[in-house]
Amino acid sequence: IGKLCPKLQSVSIKDCILVGDHGVSSLLSSTSSLLSKVKFQGLNITDFSLAVIGHYGKSVTNLMLSGLQNVSEKGFWVMGNAQGLQKLVSLTITSCRGVTDVSLEAMGKGCANLRQMCLRRCCFISDDGLVAFAKSAGSLESLQLEECNRITQSGTIGVLSNCSLKSLTVVKCMGIKDISSEVPLSCCNSLKSLSVRNCPGFGTAGLAVVGRLCPQLQHVDLSGLCGITDAGLLPLLESCEAGLVKVNLSGCLNITDKVVLALTRLHGGTLELLNLDGCRRITDASLMAIAESCVFLSDLDVSRSAVTDSGVAALSRAEQLNLQVLSFSGCSRVSNKSLPSLKKLGKTLLGLNLQHCNSISSRTVELLVETLWKCDILF
């Protein structure tokens, strides 16, 4: 393939245990002029192959390395220091023991145009390595950390303080603990998108730090954070100066209508997506506030909440509202009485979720399906 496919631009080799250094190095050295996308997963390659990638990957823009158990710290260090990955834009590394603080910093220094970095299950990376990487990767715009359990709140704050990130995603990082910071922090005005998902240690103090650090946030995803409360969220909402556009609070069990009332009052003019799935303390008061204040909202999810027919009616009376996706899944207090309201809302809807709404009969659903023929209805 390396010799006879001179126009090869993308290669993905996954779980081929008989593919080793000789094949990978031959392929890369033969196709280095055009090869731009490379994915190696579950191969028996060693440091040698990564050195070849670092030297010959002059056209590589997207690189994904996963489950490379025989590659050590030296391999990733050489890959970064070889200086061949100057065009690399996106790098994803999953379950590779060779990714350490030292090798991560080398990759940051060697990949001058790296804009997107994703690290999954890299258990030897600590705060020091992450901050050093952020300082050296001058073009970095997007960072995703998943199941990197040695990373703490100090590391994420250090990253935000030392580079011009636009997007930060932290998922299932069990080392994140709620520690309040009294140290003066430099603002990260570049950050537009923050996603902290399923990190049980992240709570009120962490939100307060984020609020002080990132005043230009537009997209916030805090799904699965059971520990956050109204007291933690309200200061964050007040500190966002740019106007929030997308907010996902699904699974935040303890938030109440206070949060939604503040959100609509402060950001009703910019909000386009709001997910409150599983927020069991959200009631009709939230839907009334949304109906009054949200001008551009197109996607609303209040599944498994405490809303009733009255809230649905309030939504339907809002003249400025043009919802396209609406979910009441699991809302047992929304009943057949909402049929006229749902018909009215359905004039703009493309998707309506009524699954597990036990108080809505199959006949009501049939009437909706007949009337709202443009809308995809789940029931």
Coordinates of C-alpha atoms in Angstrom, one line a residue:
I1 CA 0.0 0.0 0.0
G2 CA 2.8 2.4 0.9
K3 CA 4.6 1.8 -2.4
L4 CA 1.6 1.6 -4.8
C5 CA -0.8 4.2 -3.4
P6 CA 0.9 7.6 -3.8
K7 CA -2.3 9.5 -3.4
L8 CA -3.2 8.0 0.0
Q9 CA -4.5 10.7 2.3
S10 CA -6.1 8.9 5.2
V11 CA -5.2 5.6 7.0
S12 CA -6.9 3.8 9.9
I13 CA -5.5 0.6 11.3
K14 CA -7.4 -0.7 14.3
D15 CA -6.9 -3.8 16.4
C16 CA -4.6 -5.5 13.9
I17 CA -2.2 -7.3 16.3
L18 CA 0.0 -8.5 13.5
V19 CA 0.8 -5.0 12.3
G20 CA 4.1 -3.8 13.8
D21 CA 6.9 -1.3 13.4
H22 CA 8.1 -2.5 10.1
G23 CA 4.7 -2.1 8.4
V24 CA 3.8 1.2 10.0
S25 CA 7.2 2.8 9.3
S26 CA 7.3 1.6 5.7
L27 CA 3.8 3.0 5.1
L28 CA 4.5 6.4 6.6
S29 CA 7.9 6.9 5.0
S30 CA 6.4 6.0 1.6
T31 CA 3.3 8.2 1.8
S32 CA 4.5 11.2 3.7
S33 CA 3.8 13.7 1.0
L34 CA 0.0 13.5 1.1
L35 CA -1.0 11.5 4.2
S36 CA -3.1 13.9 6.4
K37 CA -5.2 11.6 8.6
V38 CA -3.7 8.8 10.7
K39 CA -5.4 6.5 13.2
F40 CA -3.6 3.7 15.0
Q41 CA -5.4 1.7 17.6
G42 CA -4.4 -1.5 19.4
L43 CA -1.3 -2.2 17.4
N44 CA 1.9 -3.9 18.6
I45 CA 4.1 -0.9 17.6
T46 CA 6.9 0.6 19.8
D47 CA 8.7 3.9 20.2
F48 CA 10.2 3.4 16.8
S49 CA 6.9 3.9 15.0
L50 CA 6.2 7.1 16.9
A51 CA 9.6 8.4 16.0
V52 CA 8.8 7.7 12.3
I53 CA 5.5 9.6 12.7
G54 CA 7.3 12.6 14.2
H55 CA 9.8 12.6 11.4
Y56 CA 7.8 11.8 8.3
G57 CA 4.3 13.1 9.3
K58 CA 5.0 16.4 7.6
S59 CA 1.5 16.5 6.0
V60 CA -0.4 15.0 8.9
T61 CA -3.2 17.3 10.3
N62 CA -5.2 14.7 12.3
L63 CA -3.6 12.0 14.4
M64 CA -5.3 9.5 16.7
L65 CA -3.4 7.0 18.8
S66 CA -5.2 4.5 21.0
G67 CA -4.3 1.5 23.1
L68 CA -0.6 1.5 22.2
Q69 CA 0.7 -0.6 25.1
N70 CA 4.3 -1.0 23.9
V71 CA 5.0 2.7 23.4
S72 CA 6.9 4.4 26.3
E73 CA 7.4 7.9 27.4
K74 CA 10.4 8.1 25.1
G75 CA 8.3 7.4 22.0
F76 CA 5.9 10.3 22.6
W77 CA 8.9 12.5 23.6
V78 CA 10.7 11.8 20.4
M79 CA 7.5 12.2 18.3
G80 CA 7.2 15.7 19.7
N81 CA 10.9 16.6 19.4
A82 CA 11.3 15.4 15.9
Q83 CA 9.7 18.6 14.7
G84 CA 8.0 16.9 11.7
L85 CA 4.4 17.4 12.9
Q86 CA 4.3 21.1 12.1
K87 CA 0.9 20.8 10.2
L88 CA -0.8 18.8 13.0
V89 CA -4.1 20.5 14.0
S90 CA -5.9 17.7 16.0
L91 CA -4.3 15.1 18.3
T92 CA -6.3 12.5 20.2
I93 CA -4.6 10.0 22.5
T94 CA -6.4 7.3 24.4
S95 CA -5.2 4.7 26.9
C96 CA -1.5 5.1 26.2
R97 CA 0.8 4.7 29.2
G98 CA 3.6 6.5 27.5
V99 CA 1.9 9.8 27.8
T100 CA 3.5 11.4 30.8
D101 CA 4.1 15.0 31.9
V102 CA 7.5 15.0 30.2
S103 CA 6.3 13.6 26.8
L104 CA 3.1 15.8 26.9
E105 CA 5.2 19.0 27.2
A106 CA 7.4 17.8 24.3
M107 CA 4.4 17.3 22.1
G108 CA 3.2 20.8 23.0
K109 CA 6.5 22.3 22.0
G110 CA 6.9 20.2 18.8
C111 CA 3.5 20.7 17.3
A112 CA 3.4 24.4 16.7
N113 CA 0.0 24.5 15.0
L114 CA -1.9 22.1 17.3
R115 CA -5.4 23.5 17.9
Q116 CA -7.4 20.5 19.3
M117 CA -6.1 18.1 21.9
C118 CA -8.1 15.2 23.4
L119 CA -6.6 13.0 26.2
R120 CA -8.6 10.0 27.3
R121 CA -7.6 7.6 30.1
C122 CA -4.1 8.9 30.3
C123 CA -3.5 8.0 33.9
F124 CA 0.1 9.4 34.3
I125 CA -0.6 13.0 33.4
S126 CA -0.7 15.4 36.4
D127 CA -1.4 19.1 36.8
D128 CA 2.2 20.0 36.2
G129 CA 2.4 18.3 32.9
L130 CA -1.0 19.7 31.7
V131 CA 0.0 23.3 32.6
A132 CA 3.4 22.9 30.9
F133 CA 1.7 21.6 27.8
A134 CA -0.8 24.5 27.8
K135 CA 2.1 27.0 28.1
S136 CA 4.1 25.4 25.2
A137 CA 1.1 24.7 22.8
G138 CA 0.7 28.3 21.7
S139 CA -2.1 27.7 19.1
L140 CA -4.2 25.4 21.3
E141 CA -8.0 26.3 21.1
S142 CA -9.8 23.2 22.3
L143 CA -8.8 20.8 25.1
Q144 CA -10.7 17.7 26.2
L145 CA -9.8 15.6 29.2
E146 CA -11.6 12.3 29.9
E147 CA -10.9 9.9 32.8
C148 CA -7.6 11.6 33.5
N149 CA -7.8 11.1 37.3
R150 CA -4.6 12.8 38.4
I151 CA -5.9 16.1 37.0
T152 CA -7.3 18.4 39.7
Q153 CA -9.0 21.7 39.8
S154 CA -5.6 23.4 40.1
G155 CA -4.6 21.9 36.8
T156 CA -7.7 23.1 34.9
I157 CA -7.3 26.6 36.4
G158 CA -3.7 26.6 35.4
V159 CA -4.6 25.7 31.8
L160 CA -7.1 28.5 31.6
S161 CA -4.7 31.0 33.1
N162 CA -1.8 30.1 30.7
C163 CA -3.3 29.8 27.2
S164 CA -6.0 31.2 25.0
L165 CA -8.4 28.3 25.0
K166 CA -11.8 28.7 23.3
S167 CA -13.2 25.3 24.5
L168 CA -12.5 23.2 27.6
T169 CA -14.2 19.8 28.2
V170 CA -13.6 17.7 31.4
V171 CA -15.4 14.3 31.6
K172 CA -15.3 11.8 34.5
C173 CA -12.1 13.2 36.0
M174 CA -12.4 11.9 39.5
G175 CA -9.4 14.0 40.8
I176 CA -11.5 17.2 40.4
K177 CA -12.4 18.2 43.9
D178 CA -14.3 21.3 45.1
I179 CA -11.6 23.6 46.4
S180 CA -12.2 27.4 46.7
S181 CA -9.4 29.5 45.4
E182 CA -8.4 32.8 47.1
V183 CA -5.4 33.3 44.8
P184 CA -5.7 36.2 42.3
L185 CA -6.5 34.6 38.9
S186 CA -6.0 36.1 35.5
C187 CA -9.2 36.0 33.4
C188 CA -9.5 33.7 30.4
N189 CA -11.5 36.0 28.1
S190 CA -11.0 33.6 25.1
L191 CA -13.0 30.7 26.6
K192 CA -16.5 30.5 25.0
S193 CA -17.4 26.9 25.8
L194 CA -17.1 25.0 29.1
S195 CA -18.2 21.4 29.6
V196 CA -17.8 19.7 32.9
R197 CA -19.6 16.4 32.8
N198 CA -20.0 13.6 35.4
C199 CA -17.2 14.9 37.7
P200 CA -18.8 14.2 41.1
G201 CA -16.3 16.3 43.0
F202 CA -17.1 19.5 41.0
G203 CA -19.5 21.8 42.9
T204 CA -20.3 25.3 44.2
A205 CA -16.7 26.4 44.8
G206 CA -15.6 25.2 41.4
L207 CA -18.4 27.1 39.7
A208 CA -17.4 30.3 41.6
V209 CA -13.8 30.0 40.3
V210 CA -15.0 29.4 36.7
G211 CA -17.3 32.4 37.0
R212 CA -14.5 34.7 38.0
L213 CA -12.1 33.2 35.4
C214 CA -14.3 33.0 32.3
P215 CA -16.7 36.0 31.8
Q216 CA -17.1 35.4 28.0
L217 CA -18.8 32.0 28.2
Q218 CA -21.5 31.3 25.7
H219 CA -21.9 27.5 26.0
V220 CA -22.1 25.7 29.4
D221 CA -22.6 22.0 29.9
L222 CA -22.7 20.8 33.5
S223 CA -24.7 17.6 32.9
G224 CA -24.5 14.9 35.5
L225 CA -23.2 17.2 38.3
C226 CA -25.4 16.2 41.1
G227 CA -23.6 18.4 43.7
I228 CA -24.3 21.8 42.2
T229 CA -27.0 24.0 43.7
D230 CA -28.8 27.3 43.0
A231 CA -26.2 29.0 45.2
G232 CA -23.4 27.8 43.0
L233 CA -25.0 28.4 39.7
L234 CA -26.4 31.9 40.2
P235 CA -23.0 33.7 40.5
L236 CA -21.9 32.0 37.3
L237 CA -25.0 33.2 35.4
E238 CA -24.4 36.7 36.7
S239 CA -20.7 36.7 35.7
C240 CA -21.3 35.7 32.0
E241 CA -21.1 39.0 30.2
A242 CA -21.3 37.8 26.6
G243 CA -24.8 36.2 26.9
L244 CA -25.3 32.4 27.2
V245 CA -26.4 30.6 24.1
K246 CA -26.5 26.9 25.0
V247 CA -27.0 25.6 28.6
N248 CA -27.1 22.0 29.5
L249 CA -28.0 21.2 33.2
S250 CA -29.4 17.7 32.7
G251 CA -29.0 15.6 35.7
C252 CA -28.5 18.5 38.1
L253 CA -31.0 17.2 40.5
N254 CA -30.9 20.0 43.1
I255 CA -31.4 23.1 41.0
T256 CA -34.8 24.9 41.2
D257 CA -36.8 27.5 39.4
K258 CA -34.6 30.2 40.8
V259 CA -31.8 29.2 38.4
V260 CA -34.2 29.3 35.3
L261 CA -35.7 32.6 36.4
A262 CA -32.2 34.1 36.7
L263 CA -31.1 32.5 33.4
T264 CA -34.1 33.9 31.4
R265 CA -33.8 37.3 33.1
L266 CA -30.1 37.6 32.3
H267 CA -29.7 35.7 29.1
G268 CA -33.2 35.4 27.6
G269 CA -32.1 37.5 24.7
T270 CA -29.4 35.1 23.6
L271 CA -30.5 31.6 24.8
E272 CA -31.0 29.1 22.0
L273 CA -30.8 25.7 23.8
L274 CA -31.8 24.7 27.3
N275 CA -31.6 21.2 28.7
L276 CA -33.2 20.6 32.1
D277 CA -33.7 16.8 31.7
G278 CA -34.0 15.1 35.1
C279 CA -34.2 18.4 37.0
R280 CA -37.0 17.2 39.2
R281 CA -37.5 20.5 41.1
I282 CA -38.2 22.5 37.9
T283 CA -41.9 23.5 37.7
D284 CA -44.3 25.5 35.6
A285 CA -42.7 28.7 37.0
S286 CA -39.7 28.0 34.8
L287 CA -41.8 27.5 31.7
M288 CA -43.6 30.7 32.3
A289 CA -40.3 32.6 32.6
I290 CA -39.1 31.0 29.4
A291 CA -42.3 32.0 27.6
E292 CA -41.9 35.6 28.8
S293 CA -38.2 36.2 28.1
C294 CA -36.7 33.8 25.6
V295 CA -36.7 35.2 22.1
F296 CA -34.4 32.8 20.2
L297 CA -34.9 29.6 22.1
S298 CA -35.2 26.7 19.6
D299 CA -34.4 23.6 21.7
L300 CA -36.0 22.9 25.1
D301 CA -35.8 19.8 27.2
V302 CA -37.8 19.5 30.5
S303 CA -37.9 15.7 30.6
R304 CA -38.5 14.1 34.0
S305 CA -39.3 17.5 35.6
A306 CA -42.4 18.6 37.6
V307 CA -44.0 20.7 34.8
T308 CA -47.7 20.3 34.2
D309 CA -50.4 21.2 31.7
S310 CA -50.3 24.8 32.9
G311 CA -46.7 25.2 32.0
V312 CA -47.3 23.8 28.5
A313 CA -50.2 26.2 28.1
A314 CA -47.9 29.1 29.1
L315 CA -45.4 28.1 26.4
S316 CA -48.1 27.9 23.8
R317 CA -49.2 31.5 24.5
A318 CA -45.7 33.0 23.9
E319 CA -46.0 34.9 20.6
Q320 CA -42.2 35.3 20.1
L321 CA -41.3 31.7 20.8
N322 CA -40.3 29.5 17.8
L323 CA -39.4 26.2 19.4
Q324 CA -38.1 23.5 17.0
V325 CA -37.3 20.7 19.4
L326 CA -39.3 20.1 22.6
S327 CA -39.2 17.3 25.1
F328 CA -41.6 16.4 27.9
S329 CA -40.4 12.8 28.2
G330 CA -41.3 11.3 31.6
C331 CA -43.4 14.2 32.6
S332 CA -46.4 12.4 34.2
R333 CA -48.3 15.6 35.0
V334 CA -48.6 16.6 31.3
S335 CA -51.9 15.1 30.2
N336 CA -54.4 15.0 27.4
K337 CA -55.5 18.5 28.5
S338 CA -52.3 19.8 26.7
L339 CA -53.5 18.7 23.3
P340 CA -54.6 22.2 22.1
S341 CA -51.4 23.7 23.5
L342 CA -49.2 21.1 21.8
K343 CA -51.0 21.6 18.5
K344 CA -50.3 25.3 18.7
L345 CA -46.6 24.8 19.6
G346 CA -46.4 22.2 16.8
K347 CA -46.7 24.9 14.1
T348 CA -42.9 25.5 14.5
L349 CA -41.8 22.1 15.9
L350 CA -39.6 19.7 14.0
G351 CA -39.3 17.2 16.9
L352 CA -41.5 16.5 20.0
N353 CA -40.7 13.9 22.6
L354 CA -43.7 12.5 24.6
Q355 CA -42.1 9.2 25.6
H356 CA -43.2 7.9 29.1
C357 CA -45.8 10.6 29.5
N358 CA -48.3 8.2 31.1
S359 CA -51.1 10.7 31.4
I360 CA -51.2 11.2 27.6
S361 CA -53.3 8.6 25.8
S362 CA -52.5 6.9 22.5
R363 CA -55.6 8.6 20.9
T364 CA -54.1 12.1 21.8
V365 CA -50.8 11.1 20.2
E366 CA -52.6 9.9 17.1
L367 CA -54.4 13.3 16.8
L368 CA -51.1 15.1 17.2
V369 CA -49.4 12.9 14.5
E370 CA -52.3 13.6 12.1
T371 CA -52.1 17.4 12.8
L372 CA -48.4 17.9 13.1
W373 CA -47.3 16.1 9.9
K374 CA -44.0 18.1 9.7
C375 CA -43.0 17.2 13.2
D376 CA -41.2 14.0 14.2
I377 CA -43.1 12.7 17.3
L378 CA -41.6 10.2 19.8
F379 CA -44.1 8.4 22.0

